[in-house]
XYZ file of C-alpha atoms in Angstrom:
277
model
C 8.211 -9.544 -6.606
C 8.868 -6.010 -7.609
C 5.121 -4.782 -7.057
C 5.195 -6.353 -3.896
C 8.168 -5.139 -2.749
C 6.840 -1.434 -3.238
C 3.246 -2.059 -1.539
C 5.710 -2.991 1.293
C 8.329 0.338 0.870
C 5.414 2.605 -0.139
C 2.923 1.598 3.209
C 5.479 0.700 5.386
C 7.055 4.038 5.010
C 3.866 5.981 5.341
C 3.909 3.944 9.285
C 7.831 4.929 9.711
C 7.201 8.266 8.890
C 3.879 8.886 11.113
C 6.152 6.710 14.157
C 9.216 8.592 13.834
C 7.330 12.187 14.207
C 5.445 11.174 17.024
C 8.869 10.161 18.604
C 10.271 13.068 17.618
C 8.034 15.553 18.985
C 7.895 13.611 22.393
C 11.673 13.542 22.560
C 12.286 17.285 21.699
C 9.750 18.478 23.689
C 11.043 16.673 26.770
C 8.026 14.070 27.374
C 9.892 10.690 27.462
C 7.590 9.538 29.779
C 4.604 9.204 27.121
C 6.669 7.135 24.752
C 5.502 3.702 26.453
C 2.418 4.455 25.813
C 2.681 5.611 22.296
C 5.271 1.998 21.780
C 1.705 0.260 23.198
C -0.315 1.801 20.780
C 2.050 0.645 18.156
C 2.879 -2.532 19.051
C -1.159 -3.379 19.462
C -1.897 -1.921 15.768
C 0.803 -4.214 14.354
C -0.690 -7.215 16.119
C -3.664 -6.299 14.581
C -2.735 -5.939 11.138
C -0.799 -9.259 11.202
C -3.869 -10.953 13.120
C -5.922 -9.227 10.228
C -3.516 -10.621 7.313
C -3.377 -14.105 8.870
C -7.369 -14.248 8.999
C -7.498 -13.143 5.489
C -5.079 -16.095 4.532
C -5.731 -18.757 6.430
C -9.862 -18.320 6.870
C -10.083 -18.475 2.922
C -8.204 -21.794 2.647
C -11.531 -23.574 4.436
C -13.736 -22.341 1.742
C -14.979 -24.047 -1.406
C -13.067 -22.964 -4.834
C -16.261 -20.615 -5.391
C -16.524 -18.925 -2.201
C -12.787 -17.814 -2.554
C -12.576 -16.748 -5.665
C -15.748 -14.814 -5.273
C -13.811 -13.655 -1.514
C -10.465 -12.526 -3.255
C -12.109 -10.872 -5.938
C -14.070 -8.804 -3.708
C -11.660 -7.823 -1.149
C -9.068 -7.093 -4.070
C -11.889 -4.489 -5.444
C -12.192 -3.547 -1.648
C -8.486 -3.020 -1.404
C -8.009 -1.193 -4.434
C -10.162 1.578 -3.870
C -8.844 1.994 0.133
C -5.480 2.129 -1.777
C -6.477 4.882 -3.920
C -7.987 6.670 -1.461
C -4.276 6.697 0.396
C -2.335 7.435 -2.642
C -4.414 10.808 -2.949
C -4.928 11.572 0.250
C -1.167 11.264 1.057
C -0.621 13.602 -2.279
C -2.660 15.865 -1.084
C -1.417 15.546 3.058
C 2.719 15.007 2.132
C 3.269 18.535 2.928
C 1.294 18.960 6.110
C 1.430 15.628 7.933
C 4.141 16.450 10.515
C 1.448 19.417 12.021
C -1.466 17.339 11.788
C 0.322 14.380 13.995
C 1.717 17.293 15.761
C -1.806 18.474 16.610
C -3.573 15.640 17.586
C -0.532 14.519 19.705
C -0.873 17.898 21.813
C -4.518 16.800 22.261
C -3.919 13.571 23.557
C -0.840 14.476 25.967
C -3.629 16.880 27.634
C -5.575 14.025 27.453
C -3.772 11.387 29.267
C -2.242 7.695 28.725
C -5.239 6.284 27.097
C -5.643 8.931 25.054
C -2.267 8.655 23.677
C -2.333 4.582 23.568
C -5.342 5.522 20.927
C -3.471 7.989 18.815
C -0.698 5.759 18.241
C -2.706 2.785 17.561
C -5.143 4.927 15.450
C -2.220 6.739 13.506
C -0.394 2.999 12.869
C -3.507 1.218 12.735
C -5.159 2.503 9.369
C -1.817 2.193 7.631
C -1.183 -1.224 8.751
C -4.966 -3.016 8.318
C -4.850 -1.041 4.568
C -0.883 -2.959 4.157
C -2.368 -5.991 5.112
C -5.578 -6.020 2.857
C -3.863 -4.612 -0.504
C -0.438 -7.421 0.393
C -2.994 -10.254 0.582
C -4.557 -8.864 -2.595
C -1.612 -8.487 -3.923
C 0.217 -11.594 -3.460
C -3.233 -13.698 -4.135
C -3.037 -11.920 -7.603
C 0.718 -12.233 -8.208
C 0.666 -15.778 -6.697
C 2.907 -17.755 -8.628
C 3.477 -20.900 -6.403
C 6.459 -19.468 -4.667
C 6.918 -17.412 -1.488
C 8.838 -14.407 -4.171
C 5.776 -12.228 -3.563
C 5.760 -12.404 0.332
C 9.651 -12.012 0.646
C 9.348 -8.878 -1.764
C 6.589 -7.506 0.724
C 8.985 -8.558 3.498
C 11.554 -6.810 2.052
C 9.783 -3.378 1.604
C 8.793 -2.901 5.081
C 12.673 -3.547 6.056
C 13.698 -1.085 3.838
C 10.840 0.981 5.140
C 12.159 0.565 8.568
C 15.701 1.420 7.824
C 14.611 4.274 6.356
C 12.215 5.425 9.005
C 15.142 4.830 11.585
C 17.870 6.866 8.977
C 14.922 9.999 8.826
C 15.007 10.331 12.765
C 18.431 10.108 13.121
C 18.858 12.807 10.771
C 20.778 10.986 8.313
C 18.285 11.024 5.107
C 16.724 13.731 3.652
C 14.812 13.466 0.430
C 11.717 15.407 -1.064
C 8.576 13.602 0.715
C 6.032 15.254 -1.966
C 7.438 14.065 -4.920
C 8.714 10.693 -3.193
C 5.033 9.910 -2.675
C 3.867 10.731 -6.074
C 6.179 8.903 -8.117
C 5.707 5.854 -5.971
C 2.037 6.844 -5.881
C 1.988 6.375 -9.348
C 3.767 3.369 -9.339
C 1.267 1.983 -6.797
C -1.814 2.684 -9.207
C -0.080 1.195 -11.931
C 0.040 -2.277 -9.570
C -3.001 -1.537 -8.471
C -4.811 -1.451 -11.674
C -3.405 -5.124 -12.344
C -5.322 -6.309 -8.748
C -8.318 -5.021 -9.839
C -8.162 -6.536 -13.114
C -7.398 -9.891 -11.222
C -10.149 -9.204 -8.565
C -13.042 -8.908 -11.685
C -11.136 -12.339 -12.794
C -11.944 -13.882 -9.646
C -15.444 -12.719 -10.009
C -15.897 -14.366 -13.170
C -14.060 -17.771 -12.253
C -17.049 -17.118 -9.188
C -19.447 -17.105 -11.332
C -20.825 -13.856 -10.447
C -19.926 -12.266 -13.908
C -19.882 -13.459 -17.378
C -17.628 -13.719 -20.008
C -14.879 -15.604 -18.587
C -14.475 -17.552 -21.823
C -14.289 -14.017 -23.647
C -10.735 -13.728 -24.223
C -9.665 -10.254 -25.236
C -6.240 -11.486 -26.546
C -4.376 -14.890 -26.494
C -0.448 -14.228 -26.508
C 0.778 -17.715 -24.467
C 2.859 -19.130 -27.143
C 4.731 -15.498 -27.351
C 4.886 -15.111 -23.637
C 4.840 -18.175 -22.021
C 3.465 -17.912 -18.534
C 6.498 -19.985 -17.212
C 8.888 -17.972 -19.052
C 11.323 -15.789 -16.812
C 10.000 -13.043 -18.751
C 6.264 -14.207 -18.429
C 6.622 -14.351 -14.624
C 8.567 -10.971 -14.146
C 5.498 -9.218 -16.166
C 3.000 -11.157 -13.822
C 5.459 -10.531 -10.454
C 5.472 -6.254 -11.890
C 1.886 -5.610 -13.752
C 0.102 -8.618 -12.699
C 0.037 -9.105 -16.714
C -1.638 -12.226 -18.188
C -1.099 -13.397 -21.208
C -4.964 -14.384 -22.081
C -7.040 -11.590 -19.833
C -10.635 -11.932 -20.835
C -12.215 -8.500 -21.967
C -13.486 -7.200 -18.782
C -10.212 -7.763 -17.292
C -8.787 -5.483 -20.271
C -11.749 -3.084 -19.938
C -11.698 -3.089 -16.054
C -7.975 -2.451 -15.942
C -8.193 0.801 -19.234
C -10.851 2.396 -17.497
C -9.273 2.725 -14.072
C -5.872 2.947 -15.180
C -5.962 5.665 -17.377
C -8.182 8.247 -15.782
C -6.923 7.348 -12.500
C -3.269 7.705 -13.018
C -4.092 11.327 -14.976
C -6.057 12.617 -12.402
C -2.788 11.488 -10.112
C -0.040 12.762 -11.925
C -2.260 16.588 -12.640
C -0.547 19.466 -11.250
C -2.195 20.768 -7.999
C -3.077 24.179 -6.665
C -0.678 24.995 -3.110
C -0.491 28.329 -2.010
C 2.624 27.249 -0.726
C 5.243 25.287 -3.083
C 8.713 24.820 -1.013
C 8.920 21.568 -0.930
C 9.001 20.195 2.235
C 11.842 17.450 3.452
C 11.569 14.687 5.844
C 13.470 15.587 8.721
C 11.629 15.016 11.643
C-alpha cells in the first residue's frame, strides 16, 4: 500500500505543482479571464487519464490468462522506463519548471483560447496518462486480492491535492529539488520491483524461459500471507520465490539506476529553489 501510495503523492504532485503555477501566473498577472480555459484543459486530461486507466483494467479482463500476462508484463516494462524517464527529467527540471510553464503560458495567451485549452491539457496530460500506466502496473504487481493498493494510490493524489492547494495559498514551503530526489529514489526503488514482476509475467506468458528457475525459495520463512510477507510485497513488490531473471532483471536496473540517480550534478546555480508559486 505504501508504494502505491507514493506513485500517487510523487505524480500527483508533479500535476498540483504544474496546475497551481499556471494559476498563479494568470491570477498575478491579472488574466482571470483565461482560467476557464486552462480548468478545460485540465479537466479533459483527467478524463483522459481515468478513461486511459479504466481501458487498461477492464480491456485486459476479456483476454485469455496468456494474453494478459504477456499484456501486463509488457506495459509494466513500458511503464517503468516512462517512469524513469520522469524521475530524471524532473531532477534535472525541479529548479526551472516554474519559467518553463511560465514561458509557454506567455505563448499561448498570445495565442488565444485554444491555444491555452492545449497547454493545460498538454502540461496535465503527460503527468496523468504516465500516473495511470505505472498505478495499473503497479497495483497489477502488488495485487494482493484486496482494494489496499488502489486506496493507497487514492490516497496519494489527496495528499497531492492538499498539498498543491497549501503551495498556492502560500502556506507550505519545502525544498522542491531535494523533495523530488528523495522520493525519486524511492520511486526507482518501487519501480525496480514492477519490472521484476513485468519479466515474471513474461515468463508465466511464455515468452521467456526459466520460470521454473527459482533463484531462492524463502516461503516457509516469509510466508506470503504473513502480515510481514504482504507489507514486503505491498513496499518492494518482494516475492519470496523470484525466479533468476526476476533477481537478475531487478540487480541490474536497480543498482546502476538508483547510482546514476542519487550522483551529484553540475548547476551553475545551487540556491535551492522553494515552492512558492
Amino acid at each position: 500500500m505504501f508504494s502505491n501510495y507514493l506513485i500517487g503523492l510523487r505524480e500527483g504532485l508533479e500535476a498540483s505543482l504544474v496546475v497551481c503555477i499556471l494559476i498563479a501566473y494568470l491570477v498575478k498577472t491579472d488574466r482571470r479571464d483565461a482560467l476557464k480555459p486552462i480548468w478545460a484543459g485540465i479537466a479533459v486530461a483527467i478524463a483522459l487519464a481515468f478513461g486511459f486507466g479504466c481501458a487498461l483494467e477492464f480491456g485486459s479482463q476479456e483476454l485469455t490468462f496468456q494474453a494478459q500476462e504477456a499484456l501486463g508484463g509488457s506495459l509494466s516494462i513500458l511503464a517503468v522506463g516512462l517512469v524513469t524517464w520522469m524521475v530524471f527529467w524532473m531532477r534535472r527540471t525541479a529548479r526551472h519548471l516554474k519559467s518553463e510553464l511560465h514561458g509557454r503560458l506567455d505563448a499561448a495567451l498570445a495565442m488565444g483560447t485554444g491555444a491555452l485549452v492545449a497547454t493545460a491539457f498538454l502540461a496535465v496530460g503527460r503527468e496523468g496518462l504516465e500516473t495511470a500506466l505505472f498505478v495499473w502496473a503497479s497495483v497489477h504487481a502488488a495485487s494482493d486480492g484486496t482494494p489496499r493498493p488502489l486506496l493507497g494510490v487514492a490516497l496519494g493524489l489527496l495528499t497531492a491535492v492538499l498539498l498543491g492547494w497549501l503551495f498556492y495559498r502560500g502556506a507550505l514551503r519545502i525544498n522542491l529539488a531535494k523533495f523530488f530526489t528523495w522520493t525519486g529514489g524511492m520511486l526507482v526503488v518501487v519501480a525496480a520491483g514492477v519490472l521484476a514482476y513485468g519479466f515474471h509475467d513474461l515468463q508465466e506468458a511464455d515468452f521467456l524461459p526459466g520460470l521454473t528457475n527459482k533463484a531462492f525459495d524463502i516461503s516457509g520463512t516469509i510466508p506470503p500471507d504473513s502480515w510481514y510477507g504482504t507489507l514486503l510485497k505491498g513496499v518492494f513488490n518482494f516475492q519470496p520465490d523470484p525466479t533468476t531473471l526476476q533477481v537478475a532483471v531487478w540487480l541490474l536496473y536497480l543498482i546502476p539506476t538508483l547510482a546514476l540517480f542519487l550522483a551529484p550534478t553540475r548547476t551553475t546555480t545551487p540556491t535551492p529553489v522553494h515552492d512558492k508559486v
